[in-house]
Coordinates of N, CA and C in Angstrom, one line a residue:
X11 N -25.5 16.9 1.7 CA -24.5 17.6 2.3 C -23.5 16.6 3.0
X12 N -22.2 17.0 2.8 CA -21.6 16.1 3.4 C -21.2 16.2 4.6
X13 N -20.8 14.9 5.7 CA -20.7 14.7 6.8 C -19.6 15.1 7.4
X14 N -19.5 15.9 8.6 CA -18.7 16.5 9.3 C -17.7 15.5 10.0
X15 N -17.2 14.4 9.7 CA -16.4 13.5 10.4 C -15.0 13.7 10.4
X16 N -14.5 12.9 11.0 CA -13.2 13.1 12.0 C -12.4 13.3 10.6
X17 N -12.4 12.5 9.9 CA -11.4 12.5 8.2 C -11.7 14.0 7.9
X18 N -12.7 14.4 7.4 CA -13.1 15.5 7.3 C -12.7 16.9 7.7
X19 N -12.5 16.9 9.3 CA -12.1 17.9 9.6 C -10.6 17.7 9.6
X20 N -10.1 17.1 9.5 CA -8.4 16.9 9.3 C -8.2 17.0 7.9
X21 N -8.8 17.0 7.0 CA -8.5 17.3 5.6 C -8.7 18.8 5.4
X22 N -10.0 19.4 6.3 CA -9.9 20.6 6.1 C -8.6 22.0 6.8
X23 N -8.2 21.0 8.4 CA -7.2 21.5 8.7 C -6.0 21.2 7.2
X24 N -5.2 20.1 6.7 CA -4.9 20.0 6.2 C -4.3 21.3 4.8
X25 N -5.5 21.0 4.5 CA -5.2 22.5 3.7 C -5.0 24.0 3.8
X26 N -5.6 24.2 5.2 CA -4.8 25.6 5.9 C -3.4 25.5 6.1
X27 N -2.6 24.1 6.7 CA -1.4 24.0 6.9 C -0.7 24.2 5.4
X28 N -1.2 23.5 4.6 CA -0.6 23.4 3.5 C -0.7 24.5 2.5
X29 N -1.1 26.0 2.8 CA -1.0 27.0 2.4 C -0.6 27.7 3.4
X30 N 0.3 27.2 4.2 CA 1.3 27.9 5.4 C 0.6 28.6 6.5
X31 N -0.5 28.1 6.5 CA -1.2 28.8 7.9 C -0.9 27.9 9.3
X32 N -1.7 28.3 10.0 CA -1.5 27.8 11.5 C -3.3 27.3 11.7
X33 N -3.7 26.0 12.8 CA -4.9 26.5 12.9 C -4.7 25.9 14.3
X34 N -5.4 26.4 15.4 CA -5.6 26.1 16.3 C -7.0 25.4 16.9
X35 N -6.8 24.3 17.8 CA -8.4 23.8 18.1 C -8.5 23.5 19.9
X36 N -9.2 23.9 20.4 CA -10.1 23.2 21.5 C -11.3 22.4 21.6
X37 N -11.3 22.2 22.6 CA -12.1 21.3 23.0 C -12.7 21.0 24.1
X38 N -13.9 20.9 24.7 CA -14.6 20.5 26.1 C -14.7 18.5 25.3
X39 N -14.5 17.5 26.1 CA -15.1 16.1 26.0 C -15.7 16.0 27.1
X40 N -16.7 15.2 26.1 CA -17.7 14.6 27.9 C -17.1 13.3 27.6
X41 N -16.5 12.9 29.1 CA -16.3 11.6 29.1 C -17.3 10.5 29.8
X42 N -18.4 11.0 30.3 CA -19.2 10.0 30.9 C -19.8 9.6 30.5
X43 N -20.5 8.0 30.4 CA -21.0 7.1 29.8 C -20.3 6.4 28.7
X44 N -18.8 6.1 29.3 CA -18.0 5.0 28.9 C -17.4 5.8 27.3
X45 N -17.8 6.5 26.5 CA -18.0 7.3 25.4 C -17.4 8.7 25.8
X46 N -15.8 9.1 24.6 CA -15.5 10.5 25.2 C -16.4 10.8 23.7
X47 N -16.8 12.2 23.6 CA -17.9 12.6 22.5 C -17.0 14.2 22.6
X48 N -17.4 14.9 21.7 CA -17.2 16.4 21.5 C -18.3 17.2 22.4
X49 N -18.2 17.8 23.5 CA -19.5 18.5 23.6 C -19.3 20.4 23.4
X50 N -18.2 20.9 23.3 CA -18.1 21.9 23.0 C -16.6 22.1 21.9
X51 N -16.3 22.8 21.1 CA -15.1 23.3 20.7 C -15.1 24.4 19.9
X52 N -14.1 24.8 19.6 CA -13.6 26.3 18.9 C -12.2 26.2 17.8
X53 N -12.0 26.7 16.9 CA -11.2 26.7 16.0 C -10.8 28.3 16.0
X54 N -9.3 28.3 15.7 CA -8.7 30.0 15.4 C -7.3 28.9 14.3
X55 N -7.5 30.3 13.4 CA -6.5 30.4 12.0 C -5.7 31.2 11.9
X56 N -4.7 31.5 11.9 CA -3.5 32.3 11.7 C -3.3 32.1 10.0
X57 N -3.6 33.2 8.7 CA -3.2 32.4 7.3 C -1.9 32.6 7.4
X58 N -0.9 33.4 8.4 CA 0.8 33.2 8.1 C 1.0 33.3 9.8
X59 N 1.8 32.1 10.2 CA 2.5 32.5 11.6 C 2.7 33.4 12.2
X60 N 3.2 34.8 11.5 CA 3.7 35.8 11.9 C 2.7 36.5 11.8
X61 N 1.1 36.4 11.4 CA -0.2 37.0 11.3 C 0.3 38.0 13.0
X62 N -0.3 39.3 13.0 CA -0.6 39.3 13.9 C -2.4 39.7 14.1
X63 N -3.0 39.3 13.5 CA -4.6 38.6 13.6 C -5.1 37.5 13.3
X64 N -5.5 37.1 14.2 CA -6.0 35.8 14.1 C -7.7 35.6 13.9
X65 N -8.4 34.7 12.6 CA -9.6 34.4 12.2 C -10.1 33.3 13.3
X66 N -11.6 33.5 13.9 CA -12.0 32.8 14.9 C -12.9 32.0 14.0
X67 N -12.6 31.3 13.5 CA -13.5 30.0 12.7 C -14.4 29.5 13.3
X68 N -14.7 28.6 13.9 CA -15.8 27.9 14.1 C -16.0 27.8 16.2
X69 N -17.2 27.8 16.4 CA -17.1 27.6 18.2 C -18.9 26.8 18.2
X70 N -18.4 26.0 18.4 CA -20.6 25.6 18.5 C -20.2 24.4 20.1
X71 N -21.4 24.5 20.3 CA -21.9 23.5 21.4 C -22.6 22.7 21.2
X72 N -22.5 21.6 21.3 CA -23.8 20.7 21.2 C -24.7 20.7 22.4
X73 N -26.3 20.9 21.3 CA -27.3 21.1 21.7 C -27.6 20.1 23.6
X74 N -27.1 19.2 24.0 CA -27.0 18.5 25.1 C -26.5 19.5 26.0
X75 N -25.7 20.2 25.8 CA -24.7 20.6 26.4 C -25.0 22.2 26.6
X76 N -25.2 22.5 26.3 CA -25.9 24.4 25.8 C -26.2 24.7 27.2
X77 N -25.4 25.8 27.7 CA -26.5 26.6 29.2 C -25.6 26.3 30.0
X78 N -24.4 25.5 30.0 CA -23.6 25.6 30.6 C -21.9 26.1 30.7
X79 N -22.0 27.1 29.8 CA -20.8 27.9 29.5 C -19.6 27.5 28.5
X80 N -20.1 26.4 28.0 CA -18.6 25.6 27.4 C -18.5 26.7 26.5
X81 N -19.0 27.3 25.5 CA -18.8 28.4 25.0 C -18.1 29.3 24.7
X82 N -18.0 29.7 26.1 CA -17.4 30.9 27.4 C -16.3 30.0 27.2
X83 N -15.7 29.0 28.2 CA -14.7 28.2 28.2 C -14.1 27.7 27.0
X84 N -14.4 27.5 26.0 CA -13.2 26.8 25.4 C -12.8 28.1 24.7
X85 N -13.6 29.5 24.5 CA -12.7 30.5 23.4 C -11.8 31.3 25.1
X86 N -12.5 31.0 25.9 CA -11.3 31.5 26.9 C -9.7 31.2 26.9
X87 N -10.3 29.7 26.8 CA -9.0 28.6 26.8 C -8.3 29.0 25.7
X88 N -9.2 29.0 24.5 CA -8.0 29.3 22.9 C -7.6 30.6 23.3
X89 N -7.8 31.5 23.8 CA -7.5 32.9 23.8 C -5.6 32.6 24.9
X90 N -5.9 31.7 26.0 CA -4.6 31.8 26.8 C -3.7 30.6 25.7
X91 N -3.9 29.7 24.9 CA -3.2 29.1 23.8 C -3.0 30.2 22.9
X92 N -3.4 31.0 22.6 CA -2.6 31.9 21.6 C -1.9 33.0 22.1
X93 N -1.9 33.1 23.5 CA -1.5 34.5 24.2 C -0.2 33.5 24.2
X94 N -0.1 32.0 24.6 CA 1.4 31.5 25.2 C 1.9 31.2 23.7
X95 N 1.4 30.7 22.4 CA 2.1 30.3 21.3 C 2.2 30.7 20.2
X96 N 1.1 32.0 20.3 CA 1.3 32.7 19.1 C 1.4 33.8 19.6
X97 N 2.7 34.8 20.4 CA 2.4 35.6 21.2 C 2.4 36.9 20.4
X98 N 2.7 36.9 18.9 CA 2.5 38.1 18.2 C 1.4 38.4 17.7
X99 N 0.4 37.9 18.1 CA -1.0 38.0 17.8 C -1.6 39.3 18.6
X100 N -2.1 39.9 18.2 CA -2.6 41.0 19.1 C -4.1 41.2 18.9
X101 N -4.8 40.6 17.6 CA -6.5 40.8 17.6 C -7.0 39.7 17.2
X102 N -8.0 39.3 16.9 CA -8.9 38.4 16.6 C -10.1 38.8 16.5
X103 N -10.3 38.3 14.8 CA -11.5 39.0 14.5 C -12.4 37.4 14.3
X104 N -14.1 37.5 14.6 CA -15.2 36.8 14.6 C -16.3 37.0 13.7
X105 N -16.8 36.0 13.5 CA -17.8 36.8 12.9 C -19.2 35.9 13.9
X106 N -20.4 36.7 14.2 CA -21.5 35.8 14.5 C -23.3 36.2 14.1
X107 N -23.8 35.7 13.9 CA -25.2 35.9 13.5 C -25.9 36.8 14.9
X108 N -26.4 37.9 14.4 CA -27.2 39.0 15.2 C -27.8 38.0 16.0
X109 N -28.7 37.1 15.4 CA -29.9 36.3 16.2 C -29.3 35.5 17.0
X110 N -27.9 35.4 16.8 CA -26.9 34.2 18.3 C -27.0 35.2 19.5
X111 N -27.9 35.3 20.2 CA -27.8 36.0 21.3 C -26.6 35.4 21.9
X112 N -26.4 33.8 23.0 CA -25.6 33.4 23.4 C -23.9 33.5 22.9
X113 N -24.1 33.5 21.6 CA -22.4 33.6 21.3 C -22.2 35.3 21.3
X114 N -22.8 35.7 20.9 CA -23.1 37.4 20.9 C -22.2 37.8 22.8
X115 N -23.1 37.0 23.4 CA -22.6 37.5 24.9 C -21.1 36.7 25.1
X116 N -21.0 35.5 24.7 CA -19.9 35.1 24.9 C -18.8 36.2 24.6
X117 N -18.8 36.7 23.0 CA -17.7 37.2 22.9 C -17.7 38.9 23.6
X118 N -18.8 39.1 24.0 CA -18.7 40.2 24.3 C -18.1 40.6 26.0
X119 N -18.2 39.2 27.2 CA -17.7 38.5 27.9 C -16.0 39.0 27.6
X120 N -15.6 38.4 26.5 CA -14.0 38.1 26.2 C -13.6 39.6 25.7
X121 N -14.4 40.6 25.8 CA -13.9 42.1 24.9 C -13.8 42.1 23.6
X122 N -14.8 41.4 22.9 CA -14.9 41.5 21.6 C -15.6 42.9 21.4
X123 N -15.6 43.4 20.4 CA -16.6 44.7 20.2 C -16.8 44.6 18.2
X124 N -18.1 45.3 18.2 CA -18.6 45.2 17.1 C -17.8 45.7 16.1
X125 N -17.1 45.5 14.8 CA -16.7 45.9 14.4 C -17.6 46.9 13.1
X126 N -17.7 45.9 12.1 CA -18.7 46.1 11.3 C -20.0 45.1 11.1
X127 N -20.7 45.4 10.1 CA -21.6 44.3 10.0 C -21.5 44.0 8.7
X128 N -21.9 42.7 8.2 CA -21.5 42.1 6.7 C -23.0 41.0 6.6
X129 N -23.1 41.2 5.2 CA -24.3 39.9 4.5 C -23.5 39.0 4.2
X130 N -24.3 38.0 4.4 CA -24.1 36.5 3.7 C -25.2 36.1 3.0
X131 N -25.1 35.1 2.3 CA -26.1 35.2 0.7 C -25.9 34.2 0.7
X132 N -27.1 33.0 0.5 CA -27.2 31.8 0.0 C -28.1 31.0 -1.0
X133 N -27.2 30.8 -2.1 CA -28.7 30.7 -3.2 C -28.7 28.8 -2.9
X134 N -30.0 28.3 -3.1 CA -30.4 27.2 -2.9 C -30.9 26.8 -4.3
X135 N -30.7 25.4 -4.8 CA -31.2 25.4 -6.4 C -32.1 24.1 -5.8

């Protein structure tokens, strides 16, 4: 599987821009111990500017870090970044695993509500 690195995720933004989307990113850094590192962040996609829904891509915490809300905080944070820059946005849809209790409360925290429920399927060779 390949490695989640800095190249990586900018190639992946890359290609959203370049089929005229928008993507948005946060972030919590821990800067202590001389080292800034990622300890929480969140991603939101717009596939056209003038979307007025926005896809909530990715939000995780690293495991160090877990139990202390960053969670909560950085989709709070992306939520007032798209209220000031994408102000024609009016929903945002997520998706998260039943068994994520913690993101489950997170979004439910922010007024998310269940929409529908959907399978994902993974065949392994």
């Amino acid at each position: 599987m390949p490695k989640w690195d800095a190249e990586r995720v900018r190639a992946a933004a890359r290609v959203i821009e370049d089929r005229g989307g928008v993507i948005l990113s946060s972030a919590v850094v821990h800067t202590a111990d001389g080292a800034d590192t990622v300890a929480a962040y969140t991603e939101l996609v717009l596939r056209d500017p003038s979307d007025v829904r926005a896809l909530q891509y990715d939000t995780a915490v690293v495991p160090a870090h877990r139990g202390l809300r960053l969670g909560l905080a950085v989709k709070r944070h992306m939520m007032g970044v798209v209220a000031t820059e994408c102000p024609g946005v009016r929903e945002t849809a997520t998706t998260v695993a039943d068994e994520n209790g913690p993101m489950l409360s997170v979004n439910e925290q922010l007024g998310y509500r269940r929409e529908r429920e959907i399978g994902y399927f993974q065949s392994k060779w």
